[in-house]
């Protein structure tokens, strides 16, 4: 459920990450070429990439001045592709201390070395973007043809300045979405057969096998996906996000809310009715825009939930960074939670 906890909450929903393939995802790469030869050949000739809208982005050579949604930029960084600018949640500012720390969606990006065009929903500095002389814009897509964190009011101006690529972040399971990021990174000159990448992929598959085994051993453990705001608890569906779609394929027993919003993402519950769905494990939205579990202790109905009383509440990476090394801990953490969970609901 990516939501920025703002007006678009009901518009694009408490979205939550996606997919449709199984454990194994083959890395696609040009065989036999050395990394340097491959990269130089790519830069010398024309470049194109067909995105998940079905649109083909084209350039005379491999794009170098890349601007991307922060989470996508973090994924590309893990594959060895750097960007010049980012937009979307990049830092958390402590105005009292005058400090900025990386947002969870920034991953391993050095946020001091990229231009931040916007840090919150609706914020995108078009003039700053133009000044970067962008070769390519990359972002997520949670609904068909909707560019994540590209404001509707300035979308036309933004898209005139450079080709764009949008990759699904919903309605496809995690391995498929990962594979699309691999393909994009490779097209931009990444060596996706490098040991770092293949080792990370092997670790991801090992973690997936662990989660599958944990879910099979404890099918009675029910997992609820949640996100908190001051007024509402959002019980999210496992049916659209990339992560939970994959977890379902691996056998995890999720609670599915009965009355979803118009977009089919979540059911909003008042805090008085937060116990409507019983679960043994609760996964809570870890984004800065959501209230974290430690801040919910003052809500009596939350404190009385069986999973809360049992200490079986874990963070949920609601907007995954789609590299193997960032998705592996997500699988391992849920596997560990199910392995250690007691039936309490």
CSV table of C-alpha atoms in Angstrom, one decimal:
chain,number,residue,atom,x,y,z
A,1,UNK,CA,0.0,0.0,0.0
A,2,UNK,CA,2.1,2.9,-0.9
A,3,UNK,CA,0.3,5.9,0.4
A,4,UNK,CA,1.8,9.2,1.4
A,5,UNK,CA,-0.8,9.6,4.2
A,6,UNK,CA,-2.3,12.5,2.3
A,7,UNK,CA,-5.2,13.3,0.0
A,8,UNK,CA,-4.3,10.5,-2.4
A,9,UNK,CA,-5.0,7.9,0.3
A,10,UNK,CA,-8.4,7.2,-1.1
A,11,UNK,CA,-7.5,8.1,-4.6
A,12,UNK,CA,-4.7,5.6,-5.3
A,13,UNK,CA,-5.2,3.8,-2.0
A,14,UNK,CA,-3.1,2.3,0.6
A,15,UNK,CA,-1.2,0.4,-2.1
A,16,UNK,CA,1.1,-2.3,-1.1
A,17,UNK,CA,3.5,-4.1,-3.5
A,18,UNK,CA,3.0,-6.9,-6.1
A,19,UNK,CA,3.4,-9.9,-8.7
A,20,UNK,CA,2.8,-13.4,-10.4
A,21,UNK,CA,5.7,-15.7,-10.9
A,22,UNK,CA,7.2,-18.4,-8.6
A,23,UNK,CA,10.4,-18.9,-6.7
A,24,UNK,CA,12.9,-18.9,-9.6
A,25,UNK,CA,13.5,-15.9,-11.8
A,26,UNK,CA,16.1,-16.2,-14.6
A,27,UNK,CA,18.5,-13.4,-15.0
A,28,UNK,CA,18.6,-12.2,-18.6
A,29,UNK,CA,22.0,-11.1,-19.8
A,30,UNK,CA,24.0,-11.1,-23.0
A,31,UNK,CA,26.2,-14.2,-22.9
A,32,UNK,CA,29.9,-14.1,-23.5
A,33,UNK,CA,30.5,-10.4,-23.4
A,34,UNK,CA,32.7,-8.7,-20.9
A,35,UNK,CA,31.2,-6.1,-18.7
A,36,UNK,CA,33.3,-3.3,-20.2
A,37,UNK,CA,32.6,-4.3,-23.8
A,38,UNK,CA,28.9,-4.6,-23.1
A,39,UNK,CA,28.6,-1.2,-21.4
A,40,UNK,CA,30.6,0.5,-24.1
A,41,UNK,CA,28.6,-1.1,-26.9
A,42,UNK,CA,25.4,-0.1,-25.2
A,43,UNK,CA,26.5,3.5,-24.9
A,44,UNK,CA,27.7,3.7,-28.5
A,45,UNK,CA,24.5,2.6,-30.1
A,46,UNK,CA,20.8,3.4,-29.8
A,47,UNK,CA,19.0,2.4,-26.6
A,48,UNK,CA,15.4,1.4,-26.1
A,49,UNK,CA,13.3,-0.3,-23.4
A,50,UNK,CA,9.7,-1.4,-23.4
A,51,UNK,CA,8.1,-0.6,-20.1
A,52,UNK,CA,5.0,-2.1,-18.3
A,53,UNK,CA,2.7,0.4,-19.9
A,54,UNK,CA,3.7,-1.2,-23.2
A,55,UNK,CA,5.5,2.0,-24.2
A,56,UNK,CA,9.0,2.0,-25.7
A,57,UNK,CA,11.4,4.6,-24.3
A,58,UNK,CA,14.2,5.4,-26.8
A,59,UNK,CA,17.4,7.3,-26.8
A,60,UNK,CA,20.4,7.7,-29.2
A,61,UNK,CA,22.7,6.1,-26.5
A,62,UNK,CA,22.3,4.5,-23.1
A,63,UNK,CA,20.8,7.2,-20.7
A,64,UNK,CA,23.3,8.6,-18.2
A,65,UNK,CA,21.4,11.5,-16.7
A,66,UNK,CA,18.7,9.4,-15.0
A,67,UNK,CA,16.1,10.7,-12.6
A,68,UNK,CA,14.0,8.1,-10.7
A,69,UNK,CA,11.5,7.5,-7.9
A,70,UNK,CA,13.6,7.1,-4.8
A,71,UNK,CA,12.9,3.4,-4.3
A,72,UNK,CA,13.6,2.6,-7.9
A,73,UNK,CA,16.8,4.6,-7.8
A,74,UNK,CA,17.8,2.5,-4.7
A,75,UNK,CA,17.2,-0.7,-6.6
A,76,UNK,CA,19.2,0.4,-9.6
A,77,UNK,CA,22.0,1.4,-7.2
A,78,UNK,CA,22.1,-2.2,-5.9
A,79,UNK,CA,22.5,-3.4,-9.5
A,80,UNK,CA,25.3,-0.9,-10.2
A,81,UNK,CA,23.4,1.9,-12.0
A,82,UNK,CA,23.5,5.4,-10.5
A,83,UNK,CA,21.0,8.2,-11.0
A,84,UNK,CA,21.4,12.0,-10.9
A,85,UNK,CA,18.1,12.9,-9.3
A,86,UNK,CA,15.3,11.4,-7.3
A,87,UNK,CA,11.7,12.2,-6.3
A,88,UNK,CA,9.6,10.6,-3.6
A,89,UNK,CA,10.3,9.9,0.1
A,90,UNK,CA,14.1,10.3,0.3
A,91,UNK,CA,14.9,11.7,3.7
A,92,UNK,CA,13.3,12.3,7.2
A,93,UNK,CA,14.0,15.7,8.5
A,94,UNK,CA,14.4,16.6,12.1
A,95,UNK,CA,13.9,20.4,12.0
A,96,UNK,CA,14.8,20.8,15.6
A,97,UNK,CA,18.2,19.2,15.1
A,98,UNK,CA,18.6,20.4,11.6
A,99,UNK,CA,19.4,16.9,10.3
A,100,UNK,CA,18.2,14.8,7.4
A,101,UNK,CA,18.4,11.0,7.6
A,102,UNK,CA,17.7,8.6,4.7
A,103,UNK,CA,14.1,7.4,4.4
A,104,UNK,CA,13.6,3.6,4.4
A,105,UNK,CA,12.8,3.9,0.7
A,106,UNK,CA,16.3,5.3,0.0
A,107,UNK,CA,18.0,2.0,0.7
A,108,UNK,CA,21.8,2.4,0.3
A,109,UNK,CA,21.6,5.5,-1.8
A,110,UNK,CA,23.9,8.3,-0.7
A,111,UNK,CA,21.2,11.0,-0.5
A,112,UNK,CA,23.8,13.7,-0.4
A,113,UNK,CA,25.0,12.9,-3.9
A,114,UNK,CA,21.6,13.1,-5.7
A,115,UNK,CA,19.3,16.0,-6.5
A,116,UNK,CA,16.1,15.6,-4.5
A,117,UNK,CA,13.3,17.0,-6.7
A,118,UNK,CA,10.6,16.3,-4.2
A,119,UNK,CA,10.4,14.5,-0.9
A,120,UNK,CA,6.6,14.3,-0.3
A,121,UNK,CA,3.5,13.6,-2.3
A,122,UNK,CA,2.7,16.3,-4.9
A,123,UNK,CA,6.2,17.8,-4.8
A,124,UNK,CA,8.3,17.7,-8.0
A,125,UNK,CA,10.5,20.6,-9.0
A,126,UNK,CA,10.1,20.8,-12.8
A,127,UNK,CA,12.7,23.5,-13.2
A,128,UNK,CA,15.2,21.6,-11.2
A,129,UNK,CA,14.4,18.5,-13.2
A,130,UNK,CA,14.9,20.4,-16.5
A,131,UNK,CA,18.3,21.7,-15.2
A,132,UNK,CA,19.6,18.2,-14.9
A,133,UNK,CA,19.1,17.7,-18.7
A,134,UNK,CA,17.5,14.3,-18.0
A,135,UNK,CA,17.9,11.4,-20.5
A,136,UNK,CA,15.4,9.2,-18.7
A,137,UNK,CA,12.6,9.3,-16.0
A,138,UNK,CA,11.8,6.1,-14.2
A,139,UNK,CA,9.1,5.4,-11.7
A,140,UNK,CA,6.7,2.8,-10.3
A,141,UNK,CA,3.1,2.1,-11.4
A,142,UNK,CA,0.5,1.0,-8.8
A,143,UNK,CA,-2.4,1.6,-11.1
A,144,UNK,CA,-2.4,1.3,-14.9
A,145,UNK,CA,-0.6,4.3,-16.5
A,146,UNK,CA,-0.4,6.2,-13.2
A,147,UNK,CA,3.2,7.4,-12.6
A,148,UNK,CA,4.0,7.1,-9.0
A,149,UNK,CA,4.9,10.4,-7.4
A,150,UNK,CA,4.7,12.3,-10.7
A,151,UNK,CA,2.1,15.0,-9.9
A,152,UNK,CA,-0.9,15.0,-12.3
A,153,UNK,CA,-0.8,18.8,-12.6
A,154,UNK,CA,2.7,18.9,-13.9
A,155,UNK,CA,2.9,15.5,-15.6
A,156,UNK,CA,2.6,16.8,-19.1
A,157,UNK,CA,5.5,19.3,-18.6
A,158,UNK,CA,7.6,16.6,-17.0
A,159,UNK,CA,7.1,14.0,-19.7
A,160,UNK,CA,8.0,16.4,-22.5
A,161,UNK,CA,11.5,16.7,-21.1
A,162,UNK,CA,12.7,13.1,-21.4
A,163,UNK,CA,11.6,9.5,-22.2
A,164,UNK,CA,10.0,7.7,-19.3
A,165,UNK,CA,9.8,4.2,-18.0
A,166,UNK,CA,7.1,2.9,-15.6
A,167,UNK,CA,7.4,-0.6,-14.0
A,168,UNK,CA,4.6,-2.3,-12.1
A,169,UNK,CA,4.7,-2.2,-8.3
A,170,UNK,CA,1.4,-4.0,-7.9
A,171,UNK,CA,-0.7,-6.8,-9.4
A,172,UNK,CA,2.4,-8.9,-10.2
A,173,UNK,CA,4.3,-11.0,-7.7
A,174,UNK,CA,7.7,-10.1,-6.4
A,175,UNK,CA,9.9,-12.3,-8.6
A,176,UNK,CA,8.3,-10.9,-11.8
A,177,UNK,CA,8.8,-7.3,-10.6
A,178,UNK,CA,12.4,-8.1,-9.6
A,179,UNK,CA,13.0,-9.5,-13.0
A,180,UNK,CA,11.8,-6.4,-14.7
A,181,UNK,CA,14.2,-4.3,-12.6
A,182,UNK,CA,17.0,-6.7,-13.6
A,183,UNK,CA,16.1,-6.2,-17.3
A,184,UNK,CA,16.0,-2.4,-16.9
A,185,UNK,CA,19.3,-2.3,-15.1
A,186,UNK,CA,20.9,-4.5,-17.7
A,187,UNK,CA,19.7,-2.2,-20.5
A,188,UNK,CA,21.3,0.7,-18.7
A,189,UNK,CA,24.7,-1.1,-18.6
A,190,UNK,CA,24.6,-3.1,-15.4
A,191,UNK,CA,26.4,-6.4,-15.3
A,192,UNK,CA,23.6,-8.6,-14.0
A,193,UNK,CA,25.8,-11.7,-14.2
A,194,UNK,CA,28.2,-10.2,-11.7
A,195,UNK,CA,28.9,-12.4,-8.7
A,196,UNK,CA,27.3,-9.8,-6.4
A,197,UNK,CA,24.0,-10.1,-8.3
A,198,UNK,CA,24.0,-13.9,-8.7
A,199,UNK,CA,24.9,-14.4,-5.1
A,200,UNK,CA,22.1,-12.0,-4.0
A,201,UNK,CA,19.6,-13.9,-6.3
A,202,UNK,CA,20.6,-17.3,-4.7
A,203,UNK,CA,20.1,-15.8,-1.2
A,204,UNK,CA,16.7,-14.6,-2.3
A,205,UNK,CA,15.7,-18.0,-3.5
A,206,UNK,CA,17.0,-19.6,-0.3
A,207,UNK,CA,14.9,-17.1,1.7
A,208,UNK,CA,11.8,-17.9,-0.4
A,209,UNK,CA,12.3,-21.6,0.3
A,210,UNK,CA,12.5,-20.9,4.0
A,211,UNK,CA,9.3,-18.9,4.0
A,212,UNK,CA,7.5,-21.7,2.0
A,213,UNK,CA,8.7,-24.3,4.6
A,214,UNK,CA,7.6,-22.1,7.5
A,215,UNK,CA,4.2,-21.5,6.1
A,216,UNK,CA,3.8,-25.2,5.3
A,217,UNK,CA,4.8,-26.2,8.8
A,218,UNK,CA,2.4,-23.7,10.4
A,219,UNK,CA,-0.6,-23.2,8.1
A,220,UNK,CA,-2.8,-22.3,11.1
A,221,UNK,CA,-0.9,-19.0,11.7
A,222,UNK,CA,-2.9,-16.1,10.3
A,223,UNK,CA,-1.2,-12.9,9.2
A,224,UNK,CA,-2.8,-9.5,9.0
A,225,UNK,CA,-1.4,-6.6,6.9
A,226,UNK,CA,-1.9,-3.3,8.6
A,227,UNK,CA,-1.1,0.4,8.5
A,228,UNK,CA,-1.9,3.0,11.1
A,229,UNK,CA,-3.0,6.7,10.9
A,230,UNK,CA,-4.4,8.8,13.8
A,231,UNK,CA,-8.0,8.1,13.0
A,232,UNK,CA,-8.0,4.7,11.2
A,233,UNK,CA,-6.4,1.3,11.0
A,234,UNK,CA,-6.0,0.1,7.4
A,235,UNK,CA,-6.4,-3.6,7.0
A,236,UNK,CA,-4.9,-4.3,3.6
A,237,UNK,CA,-5.6,-7.0,1.1
A,238,UNK,CA,-2.9,-9.5,0.2
A,239,UNK,CA,-4.3,-9.8,-3.3
A,240,UNK,CA,-2.7,-6.8,-5.1
A,241,UNK,CA,0.7,-6.0,-3.5
A,242,UNK,CA,3.7,-7.6,-5.0
A,243,UNK,CA,5.1,-8.9,-1.7
A,244,UNK,CA,2.0,-10.4,-0.3
A,245,UNK,CA,1.0,-11.9,-3.6
A,246,UNK,CA,4.3,-13.8,-3.6
A,247,UNK,CA,3.9,-14.7,0.1
A,248,UNK,CA,0.5,-16.2,-0.7
A,249,UNK,CA,2.1,-18.2,-3.5
A,250,UNK,CA,4.5,-19.5,-0.9
A,251,UNK,CA,1.7,-20.6,1.4
A,252,UNK,CA,1.3,-17.8,3.9
A,253,UNK,CA,-2.2,-17.7,5.4
A,254,UNK,CA,-3.4,-14.1,5.2
A,255,UNK,CA,-6.5,-12.4,6.6
A,256,UNK,CA,-8.4,-10.9,3.6
A,257,UNK,CA,-10.6,-7.9,4.6
A,258,UNK,CA,-14.2,-8.2,3.5
A,259,UNK,CA,-15.0,-4.6,2.5
A,260,UNK,CA,-12.2,-3.1,0.4
A,261,UNK,CA,-12.1,0.4,-0.8
A,262,UNK,CA,-13.0,1.2,-4.5
A,263,UNK,CA,-9.4,0.5,-5.6
A,264,UNK,CA,-9.5,-2.9,-3.9
A,265,UNK,CA,-6.6,-2.2,-1.6
A,266,UNK,CA,-7.7,-1.9,2.0
A,267,UNK,CA,-10.6,-1.6,4.5
A,268,UNK,CA,-10.4,1.4,6.9
A,269,UNK,CA,-11.4,0.5,10.5
A,270,UNK,CA,-12.0,2.9,13.3
A,271,UNK,CA,-9.8,2.2,16.3
A,272,UNK,CA,-12.9,1.1,18.2
A,273,UNK,CA,-13.3,-1.7,15.6
A,274,UNK,CA,-9.6,-2.6,15.1
A,275,UNK,CA,-10.3,-6.1,16.5
A,276,UNK,CA,-12.7,-6.9,13.6
A,277,UNK,CA,-10.1,-9.3,12.1
A,278,UNK,CA,-8.2,-11.6,14.4
A,279,UNK,CA,-4.6,-12.6,13.5
A,280,UNK,CA,-1.6,-14.3,15.1
A,281,UNK,CA,0.9,-12.0,13.4
A,282,UNK,CA,0.4,-8.4,12.3
A,283,UNK,CA,2.7,-6.9,9.7
A,284,UNK,CA,2.7,-3.1,10.1
A,285,UNK,CA,3.6,-0.5,7.4
A,286,UNK,CA,7.2,0.7,8.1
A,287,UNK,CA,7.0,3.9,6.0
A,288,UNK,CA,7.6,7.3,7.6
A,289,UNK,CA,4.1,8.3,6.6
A,290,UNK,CA,2.5,5.6,8.8
A,291,UNK,CA,2.3,5.6,12.6
A,292,UNK,CA,4.6,3.0,14.0
A,293,UNK,CA,3.6,0.4,16.6
A,294,UNK,CA,5.5,2.0,19.5
A,295,UNK,CA,3.3,5.1,19.1
A,296,UNK,CA,0.1,3.1,19.3
A,297,UNK,CA,0.5,2.0,22.9
A,298,UNK,CA,-2.0,4.7,24.0
A,299,UNK,CA,-4.8,3.1,22.0
A,300,UNK,CA,-6.4,0.5,24.3
A,301,UNK,CA,-8.0,-1.5,21.5
A,302,UNK,CA,-4.6,-1.9,19.8
A,303,UNK,CA,-3.0,-3.0,23.0
A,304,UNK,CA,-5.6,-5.7,23.5
A,305,UNK,CA,-5.1,-7.4,20.2
A,306,UNK,CA,-3.9,-11.0,20.7
A,307,UNK,CA,-0.9,-10.5,18.3
A,308,UNK,CA,0.1,-7.3,20.1
A,309,UNK,CA,-0.1,-8.8,23.5
A,310,UNK,CA,1.9,-11.8,22.3
A,311,UNK,CA,4.6,-9.5,20.8
A,312,UNK,CA,3.9,-10.9,17.4
A,313,UNK,CA,3.9,-7.6,15.4
A,314,UNK,CA,6.6,-7.1,12.8
A,315,UNK,CA,7.5,-4.3,10.4
A,316,UNK,CA,6.3,-4.6,6.8
A,317,UNK,CA,8.3,-3.1,3.9
A,318,UNK,CA,5.3,-1.8,2.2
A,319,UNK,CA,7.2,-0.4,-0.8
A,320,UNK,CA,10.0,-2.9,-1.4
A,321,UNK,CA,13.2,-1.8,-3.1
A,322,UNK,CA,13.3,-4.3,-6.0
A,323,UNK,CA,16.8,-5.7,-5.8
A,324,UNK,CA,17.5,-9.2,-4.6
A,325,UNK,CA,19.6,-8.0,-1.7
A,326,UNK,CA,16.8,-5.8,-0.4
A,327,UNK,CA,14.0,-8.3,-0.9
A,328,UNK,CA,15.7,-11.2,0.8
A,329,UNK,CA,15.5,-9.8,4.3
A,330,UNK,CA,11.7,-9.3,3.8
A,331,UNK,CA,11.3,-13.0,3.2
A,332,UNK,CA,13.6,-14.0,6.0
A,333,UNK,CA,11.9,-11.7,8.5
A,334,UNK,CA,8.4,-13.1,7.8
A,335,UNK,CA,9.7,-16.6,7.8
A,336,UNK,CA,11.2,-16.0,11.2
A,337,UNK,CA,8.0,-14.5,12.5
A,338,UNK,CA,5.9,-17.5,11.4
A,339,UNK,CA,8.5,-20.0,12.7
A,340,UNK,CA,8.4,-18.4,16.2
A,341,UNK,CA,4.7,-17.5,16.2
A,342,UNK,CA,2.2,-19.0,18.6
A,343,UNK,CA,-1.5,-19.5,17.8
A,344,UNK,CA,-3.1,-16.6,19.7
A,345,UNK,CA,-6.1,-15.4,17.6
